[in-house]
Amino acid sequence: MAKINHSIEHQQKVYQKWAPIYDRVYRGFLGDAHRTVAKLAADAGDDILEVGVGTGLILPHYPARCRVTGVDLSEHMIAKAREKVERQGLGHVKALHVMNAHHLDFADRSFNAVCLPFVITLIPDPERALDECARVLKPGSEIIIASKLGHGRGLQGAIEEVVAPLAHRVGWSSAFRISRIADWAARRGDFEVAEIRPVFPNGFFKVMRLKHRLSA
């Protein structure tokens, strides 16, 4: 299989193209996952960082008591998110920044939850990004990931590999494995997989909770 380009430059080009129509395409399709991510993050605490905030589709779902910061690699996506915050009066959104997930410009132990909605499979070095997420988390907090996460077994695994190049053209990946995230947590030793929750449509997408161990 041909090597798939996951470079930062590729992602910027993809999302520049998709930014104007992203909401119309994905609002309904990803709604269940978005609501789930927002609820789980709010359950973890009020200070929330969303990495890969995109056009801000999840932002309206966070409770008003939360203090949400969003970052994204694409300035075009961030521009759309800022328009949404102003138009809908989303006072719980405190800041939106253009930022690389490999280098989060926040102090250690700043957030109760870090969310990565439909972005982990596209980051060039996801383990490095997860390390950054862990750094900015307060003790006992959570990383919440939503994506197309597969097991890589049987017919489904074969299909995921075949459609990976097509998914890549729209900025997604279909062949990213749950085990890669679980292996990262195991290597660090201070995180555990707390939950893997199937969401619409029919479990095609997953929401994964990584819990920081206070005693680690």
PDB file of C-alpha atoms in Angstrom:
ATOM      1  CA  MET A   1       0.000   0.000   0.000  1.00  0.00           C
ATOM      2  CA  ALA A   2       1.233   3.482  -0.842  1.00  0.00           C
ATOM      3  CA  LYS A   3       2.455   5.555   2.076  1.00  0.00           C
ATOM      4  CA  ILE A   4      -0.143   8.071   3.284  1.00  0.00           C
ATOM      5  CA  ASN A   5       0.953  11.643   3.913  1.00  0.00           C
ATOM      6  CA  HIS A   6       0.083  12.781   7.447  1.00  0.00           C
ATOM      7  CA  SER A   7       2.246  15.906   7.336  1.00  0.00           C
ATOM      8  CA  ILE A   8       1.165  19.173   8.905  1.00  0.00           C
ATOM      9  CA  GLU A   9       1.195  20.810   5.482  1.00  0.00           C
ATOM     10  CA  HIS A  10      -1.229  18.212   4.110  1.00  0.00           C
ATOM     11  CA  GLN A  11      -3.653  18.708   6.990  1.00  0.00           C
ATOM     12  CA  GLN A  12      -3.575  22.484   6.612  1.00  0.00           C
ATOM     13  CA  LYS A  13      -4.464  22.169   2.927  1.00  0.00           C
ATOM     14  CA  VAL A  14      -7.255  19.676   3.611  1.00  0.00           C
ATOM     15  CA  TYR A  15      -8.891  21.805   6.290  1.00  0.00           C
ATOM     16  CA  GLN A  16      -8.538  25.036   4.322  1.00  0.00           C
ATOM     17  CA  LYS A  17     -10.613  23.317   1.643  1.00  0.00           C
ATOM     18  CA  TRP A  18     -13.172  21.863   4.071  1.00  0.00           C
ATOM     19  CA  ALA A  19     -13.571  24.817   6.478  1.00  0.00           C
ATOM     20  CA  PRO A  20     -16.384  26.586   4.535  1.00  0.00           C
ATOM     21  CA  ILE A  21     -18.603  23.462   4.344  1.00  0.00           C
ATOM     22  CA  TYR A  22     -17.448  21.415   7.336  1.00  0.00           C
ATOM     23  CA  ASP A  23     -20.466  22.175   9.530  1.00  0.00           C
ATOM     24  CA  ARG A  24     -23.021  21.264   6.876  1.00  0.00           C
ATOM     25  CA  VAL A  25     -21.329  17.932   6.202  1.00  0.00           C
ATOM     26  CA  TYR A  26     -20.537  16.776   9.732  1.00  0.00           C
ATOM     27  CA  ARG A  27     -22.993  18.377  12.192  1.00  0.00           C
ATOM     28  CA  GLY A  28     -25.526  15.536  12.018  1.00  0.00           C
ATOM     29  CA  PHE A  29     -23.117  12.706  11.280  1.00  0.00           C
ATOM     30  CA  LEU A  30     -20.861  13.408  14.259  1.00  0.00           C
ATOM     31  CA  GLY A  31     -23.459  14.869  16.626  1.00  0.00           C
ATOM     32  CA  ASP A  32     -23.651  11.873  18.969  1.00  0.00           C
ATOM     33  CA  ALA A  33     -19.875  11.751  19.351  1.00  0.00           C
ATOM     34  CA  HIS A  34     -19.695  15.505  19.901  1.00  0.00           C
ATOM     35  CA  ARG A  35     -22.322  15.459  22.659  1.00  0.00           C
ATOM     36  CA  THR A  36     -20.605  12.493  24.309  1.00  0.00           C
ATOM     37  CA  VAL A  37     -17.203  14.188  24.281  1.00  0.00           C
ATOM     38  CA  ALA A  38     -18.605  17.389  25.799  1.00  0.00           C
ATOM     39  CA  LYS A  39     -20.432  15.530  28.591  1.00  0.00           C
ATOM     40  CA  LEU A  40     -17.468  13.351  29.525  1.00  0.00           C
ATOM     41  CA  ALA A  41     -15.133  16.347  29.549  1.00  0.00           C
ATOM     42  CA  ALA A  42     -17.502  18.368  31.735  1.00  0.00           C
ATOM     43  CA  ASP A  43     -17.838  15.408  34.102  1.00  0.00           C
ATOM     44  CA  ALA A  44     -14.055  15.499  34.549  1.00  0.00           C
ATOM     45  CA  GLY A  45     -14.034  19.183  35.541  1.00  0.00           C
ATOM     46  CA  ASP A  46     -14.626  22.757  34.442  1.00  0.00           C
ATOM     47  CA  ASP A  47     -11.295  23.641  32.799  1.00  0.00           C
ATOM     48  CA  ILE A  48     -11.290  21.995  29.366  1.00  0.00           C
ATOM     49  CA  LEU A  49      -8.865  22.087  26.436  1.00  0.00           C
ATOM     50  CA  GLU A  50     -10.110  20.948  23.042  1.00  0.00           C
ATOM     51  CA  VAL A  51      -7.292  20.031  20.655  1.00  0.00           C
ATOM     52  CA  GLY A  52      -8.471  20.097  17.054  1.00  0.00           C
ATOM     53  CA  VAL A  53     -11.429  22.363  17.774  1.00  0.00           C
ATOM     54  CA  GLY A  54     -12.030  22.835  14.047  1.00  0.00           C
ATOM     55  CA  THR A  55     -15.019  25.083  13.300  1.00  0.00           C
ATOM     56  CA  GLY A  56     -16.234  24.699  16.873  1.00  0.00           C
ATOM     57  CA  LEU A  57     -18.970  22.116  16.343  1.00  0.00           C
ATOM     58  CA  ILE A  58     -18.611  20.777  19.901  1.00  0.00           C
ATOM     59  CA  LEU A  59     -18.411  24.163  21.616  1.00  0.00           C
ATOM     60  CA  PRO A  60     -22.193  24.687  22.039  1.00  0.00           C
ATOM     61  CA  HIS A  61     -22.501  21.318  23.816  1.00  0.00           C
ATOM     62  CA  TYR A  62     -20.323  22.204  26.831  1.00  0.00           C
ATOM     63  CA  PRO A  63     -22.219  23.335  29.959  1.00  0.00           C
ATOM     64  CA  ALA A  64     -22.164  27.071  30.678  1.00  0.00           C
ATOM     65  CA  ARG A  65     -20.193  26.475  33.899  1.00  0.00           C
ATOM     66  CA  CYS A  66     -17.177  25.233  31.922  1.00  0.00           C
ATOM     67  CA  ARG A  67     -14.145  27.249  30.857  1.00  0.00           C
ATOM     68  CA  VAL A  68     -13.204  25.974  27.404  1.00  0.00           C
ATOM     69  CA  THR A  69     -10.046  26.692  25.413  1.00  0.00           C
ATOM     70  CA  GLY A  70      -9.812  25.472  21.829  1.00  0.00           C
ATOM     71  CA  VAL A  71      -6.777  25.065  19.590  1.00  0.00           C
ATOM     72  CA  ASP A  72      -6.388  23.995  15.988  1.00  0.00           C
ATOM     73  CA  LEU A  73      -3.608  23.833  13.429  1.00  0.00           C
ATOM     74  CA  SER A  74      -5.769  25.539  10.790  1.00  0.00           C
ATOM     75  CA  GLU A  75      -6.288  29.290  10.975  1.00  0.00           C
ATOM     76  CA  HIS A  76      -9.254  28.859   8.605  1.00  0.00           C
ATOM     77  CA  MET A  77     -10.980  26.504  11.048  1.00  0.00           C
ATOM     78  CA  ILE A  78     -10.224  28.787  14.005  1.00  0.00           C
ATOM     79  CA  ALA A  79     -11.733  31.731  12.103  1.00  0.00           C
ATOM     80  CA  LYS A  80     -14.968  29.764  11.656  1.00  0.00           C
ATOM     81  CA  ALA A  81     -14.957  28.776  15.337  1.00  0.00           C
ATOM     82  CA  ARG A  82     -14.544  32.404  16.416  1.00  0.00           C
ATOM     83  CA  GLU A  83     -17.488  33.403  14.231  1.00  0.00           C
ATOM     84  CA  LYS A  84     -19.587  30.680  15.863  1.00  0.00           C
ATOM     85  CA  VAL A  85     -18.650  31.766  19.396  1.00  0.00           C
ATOM     86  CA  GLU A  86     -19.590  35.367  18.668  1.00  0.00           C
ATOM     87  CA  ARG A  87     -22.773  34.515  16.765  1.00  0.00           C
ATOM     88  CA  GLN A  88     -24.076  32.082  19.389  1.00  0.00           C
ATOM     89  CA  GLY A  89     -22.837  33.985  22.438  1.00  0.00           C
ATOM     90  CA  LEU A  90     -20.817  31.086  23.811  1.00  0.00           C
ATOM     91  CA  GLY A  91     -19.488  32.793  26.920  1.00  0.00           C
ATOM     92  CA  HIS A  92     -17.974  29.592  28.302  1.00  0.00           C
ATOM     93  CA  VAL A  93     -15.421  29.578  25.461  1.00  0.00           C
ATOM     94  CA  LYS A  94     -12.530  31.549  26.911  1.00  0.00           C
ATOM     95  CA  ALA A  95      -9.975  31.393  24.081  1.00  0.00           C
ATOM     96  CA  LEU A  96      -9.329  29.987  20.615  1.00  0.00           C
ATOM     97  CA  HIS A  97      -5.782  29.716  19.294  1.00  0.00           C
ATOM     98  CA  VAL A  98      -3.932  28.501  16.224  1.00  0.00           C
ATOM     99  CA  MET A  99      -1.568  25.944  17.741  1.00  0.00           C
ATOM    100  CA  ASN A 100       0.329  22.750  16.964  1.00  0.00           C
ATOM    101  CA  ALA A 101      -0.692  19.754  19.101  1.00  0.00           C
ATOM    102  CA  HIS A 102       2.986  18.777  19.326  1.00  0.00           C
ATOM    103  CA  HIS A 103       3.736  22.029  21.184  1.00  0.00           C
ATOM    104  CA  LEU A 104       0.898  23.179  23.439  1.00  0.00           C
ATOM    105  CA  ASP A 105       1.622  26.672  24.723  1.00  0.00           C
ATOM    106  CA  PHE A 106       0.081  26.150  28.167  1.00  0.00           C
ATOM    107  CA  ALA A 107       1.509  25.675  31.626  1.00  0.00           C
ATOM    108  CA  ASP A 108       1.742  22.248  33.238  1.00  0.00           C
ATOM    109  CA  ARG A 109      -1.389  21.065  35.088  1.00  0.00           C
ATOM    110  CA  SER A 110      -3.756  23.627  33.555  1.00  0.00           C
ATOM    111  CA  PHE A 111      -6.826  21.552  32.619  1.00  0.00           C
ATOM    112  CA  ASN A 112      -9.245  18.973  34.028  1.00  0.00           C
ATOM    113  CA  ALA A 113      -9.822  17.413  30.621  1.00  0.00           C
ATOM    114  CA  VAL A 114      -8.162  17.475  27.222  1.00  0.00           C
ATOM    115  CA  CYS A 115     -10.378  16.452  24.294  1.00  0.00           C
ATOM    116  CA  LEU A 116      -9.146  15.303  20.893  1.00  0.00           C
ATOM    117  CA  PRO A 117     -12.235  14.988  18.685  1.00  0.00           C
ATOM    118  CA  PHE A 118     -11.539  13.331  15.331  1.00  0.00           C
ATOM    119  CA  VAL A 119      -7.942  14.518  15.199  1.00  0.00           C
ATOM    120  CA  ILE A 120      -5.684  11.918  16.870  1.00  0.00           C
ATOM    121  CA  THR A 121      -5.494   9.755  13.740  1.00  0.00           C
ATOM    122  CA  LEU A 122      -4.221  12.690  11.687  1.00  0.00           C
ATOM    123  CA  ILE A 123      -1.492  14.065  13.934  1.00  0.00           C
ATOM    124  CA  PRO A 124       1.956  13.222  12.498  1.00  0.00           C
ATOM    125  CA  ASP A 125       3.252  12.053  15.905  1.00  0.00           C
ATOM    126  CA  PRO A 126       0.197  11.178  18.045  1.00  0.00           C
ATOM    127  CA  GLU A 127       2.277   9.881  20.963  1.00  0.00           C
ATOM    128  CA  ARG A 128       4.087  13.195  21.189  1.00  0.00           C
ATOM    129  CA  ALA A 129       0.751  15.024  21.139  1.00  0.00           C
ATOM    130  CA  LEU A 130      -0.589  12.756  23.884  1.00  0.00           C
ATOM    131  CA  ASP A 131       2.494  13.494  25.966  1.00  0.00           C
ATOM    132  CA  GLU A 132       1.706  17.195  25.620  1.00  0.00           C
ATOM    133  CA  CYS A 133      -1.906  16.560  26.610  1.00  0.00           C
ATOM    134  CA  ALA A 134      -0.694  14.673  29.675  1.00  0.00           C
ATOM    135  CA  ARG A 135       1.634  17.522  30.599  1.00  0.00           C
ATOM    136  CA  VAL A 136      -1.108  20.157  30.676  1.00  0.00           C
ATOM    137  CA  LEU A 137      -3.544  17.961  32.645  1.00  0.00           C
ATOM    138  CA  LYS A 138      -4.121  18.354  36.368  1.00  0.00           C
ATOM    139  CA  PRO A 139      -3.546  15.204  38.481  1.00  0.00           C
ATOM    140  CA  GLY A 140      -6.431  12.740  38.253  1.00  0.00           C
ATOM    141  CA  SER A 141      -7.811  14.297  35.077  1.00  0.00           C
ATOM    142  CA  GLU A 142      -8.740  12.759  31.720  1.00  0.00           C
ATOM    143  CA  ILE A 143      -7.848  12.701  28.048  1.00  0.00           C
ATOM    144  CA  ILE A 144     -10.935  12.081  25.900  1.00  0.00           C
ATOM    145  CA  ILE A 145     -10.495  10.908  22.319  1.00  0.00           C
ATOM    146  CA  ALA A 146     -13.177  10.553  19.654  1.00  0.00           C
ATOM    147  CA  SER A 147     -12.365   9.017  16.300  1.00  0.00           C
ATOM    148  CA  LYS A 148     -12.710   6.093  13.956  1.00  0.00           C
ATOM    149  CA  LEU A 149     -10.707   3.681  16.089  1.00  0.00           C
ATOM    150  CA  GLY A 150     -10.399   0.101  14.895  1.00  0.00           C
ATOM    151  CA  HIS A 151      -9.078  -3.160  16.291  1.00  0.00           C
ATOM    152  CA  GLY A 152      -7.482  -4.216  13.006  1.00  0.00           C
ATOM    153  CA  ARG A 153      -8.901  -7.717  13.139  1.00  0.00           C
ATOM    154  CA  GLY A 154     -10.844  -9.786  10.631  1.00  0.00           C
ATOM    155  CA  LEU A 155     -12.911  -8.376   7.799  1.00  0.00           C
ATOM    156  CA  GLN A 156     -13.357  -4.961   9.428  1.00  0.00           C
ATOM    157  CA  GLY A 157      -9.611  -4.549   9.748  1.00  0.00           C
ATOM    158  CA  ALA A 158      -9.109  -5.444   6.097  1.00  0.00           C
ATOM    159  CA  ILE A 159     -11.776  -2.943   5.021  1.00  0.00           C
ATOM    160  CA  GLU A 160     -10.182  -0.224   7.155  1.00  0.00           C
ATOM    161  CA  GLU A 161      -6.877  -0.709   5.371  1.00  0.00           C
ATOM    162  CA  VAL A 162      -8.462  -0.637   1.919  1.00  0.00           C
ATOM    163  CA  VAL A 163     -10.435   2.571   2.463  1.00  0.00           C
ATOM    164  CA  ALA A 164      -7.629   4.395   4.304  1.00  0.00           C
ATOM    165  CA  PRO A 165      -6.386   6.348   1.228  1.00  0.00           C
ATOM    166  CA  LEU A 166      -9.935   7.508   0.415  1.00  0.00           C
ATOM    167  CA  ALA A 167     -10.588   8.625   3.991  1.00  0.00           C
ATOM    168  CA  HIS A 168      -7.271  10.469   3.960  1.00  0.00           C
ATOM    169  CA  ARG A 169      -8.448  12.658   1.085  1.00  0.00           C
ATOM    170  CA  VAL A 170     -11.121  14.203   3.337  1.00  0.00           C
ATOM    171  CA  GLY A 171      -8.753  14.565   6.300  1.00  0.00           C
ATOM    172  CA  TRP A 172      -9.592  11.338   8.127  1.00  0.00           C
ATOM    173  CA  SER A 173      -7.941   7.996   8.794  1.00  0.00           C
ATOM    174  CA  SER A 174      -9.744   4.655   8.921  1.00  0.00           C
ATOM    175  CA  ALA A 175      -6.835   2.437   9.903  1.00  0.00           C
ATOM    176  CA  PHE A 176      -5.756   3.883  13.276  1.00  0.00           C
ATOM    177  CA  ARG A 177      -5.748   1.256  16.029  1.00  0.00           C
ATOM    178  CA  ILE A 178      -7.098   1.433  19.562  1.00  0.00           C
ATOM    179  CA  SER A 179      -4.035  -0.538  20.599  1.00  0.00           C
ATOM    180  CA  ARG A 180      -1.739   2.333  19.650  1.00  0.00           C
ATOM    181  CA  ILE A 181      -3.352   4.595  22.241  1.00  0.00           C
ATOM    182  CA  ALA A 182      -3.519   1.811  24.828  1.00  0.00           C
ATOM    183  CA  ASP A 183       0.178   1.055  24.260  1.00  0.00           C
ATOM    184  CA  TRP A 184       1.036   4.716  24.845  1.00  0.00           C
ATOM    185  CA  ALA A 185      -0.825   4.653  28.161  1.00  0.00           C
ATOM    186  CA  ALA A 186       0.856   1.402  29.196  1.00  0.00           C
ATOM    187  CA  ARG A 187       4.341   2.696  28.392  1.00  0.00           C
ATOM    188  CA  ARG A 188       3.822   5.828  30.482  1.00  0.00           C
ATOM    189  CA  GLY A 189       2.305   3.946  33.393  1.00  0.00           C
ATOM    190  CA  ASP A 190       0.400   6.948  34.746  1.00  0.00           C
ATOM    191  CA  PHE A 191      -2.665   6.569  32.499  1.00  0.00           C
ATOM    192  CA  GLU A 192      -5.211   3.799  32.108  1.00  0.00           C
ATOM    193  CA  VAL A 193      -7.926   3.174  29.548  1.00  0.00           C
ATOM    194  CA  ALA A 194     -11.063   3.899  31.588  1.00  0.00           C
ATOM    195  CA  GLU A 195     -13.658   3.405  28.852  1.00  0.00           C
ATOM    196  CA  ILE A 196     -14.170   2.795  25.142  1.00  0.00           C
ATOM    197  CA  ARG A 197     -17.696   3.853  24.218  1.00  0.00           C
ATOM    198  CA  PRO A 198     -19.241   3.107  20.783  1.00  0.00           C
ATOM    199  CA  VAL A 199     -21.266   5.984  19.344  1.00  0.00           C
ATOM    200  CA  PHE A 200     -23.402   6.674  16.261  1.00  0.00           C
ATOM    201  CA  PRO A 201     -23.567   5.306  13.653  1.00  0.00           C
ATOM    202  CA  ASN A 202     -23.794   1.810  15.112  1.00  0.00           C
ATOM    203  CA  GLY A 203     -20.466   2.036  16.913  1.00  0.00           C
ATOM    204  CA  PHE A 204     -18.574   3.108  13.779  1.00  0.00           C
ATOM    205  CA  PHE A 205     -16.969   5.858  15.879  1.00  0.00           C
ATOM    206  CA  LYS A 206     -15.559   5.388  19.379  1.00  0.00           C
ATOM    207  CA  VAL A 207     -15.030   7.697  22.341  1.00  0.00           C
ATOM    208  CA  MET A 208     -12.071   6.660  24.481  1.00  0.00           C
ATOM    209  CA  ARG A 209     -11.354   7.892  28.025  1.00  0.00           C
ATOM    210  CA  LEU A 210      -7.804   7.868  29.378  1.00  0.00           C
ATOM    211  CA  LYS A 211      -7.689   8.459  33.123  1.00  0.00           C
ATOM    212  CA  HIS A 212      -4.639   9.838  34.904  1.00  0.00           C
ATOM    213  CA  ARG A 213      -3.622   7.770  37.901  1.00  0.00           C
ATOM    214  CA  LEU A 214      -3.111   9.924  40.953  1.00  0.00           C
ATOM    215  CA  SER A 215      -0.776   7.400  42.549  1.00  0.00           C
ATOM    216  CA  ALA A 216       1.515   6.978  39.530  1.00  0.00           C
TER     217      ALA A 216
END
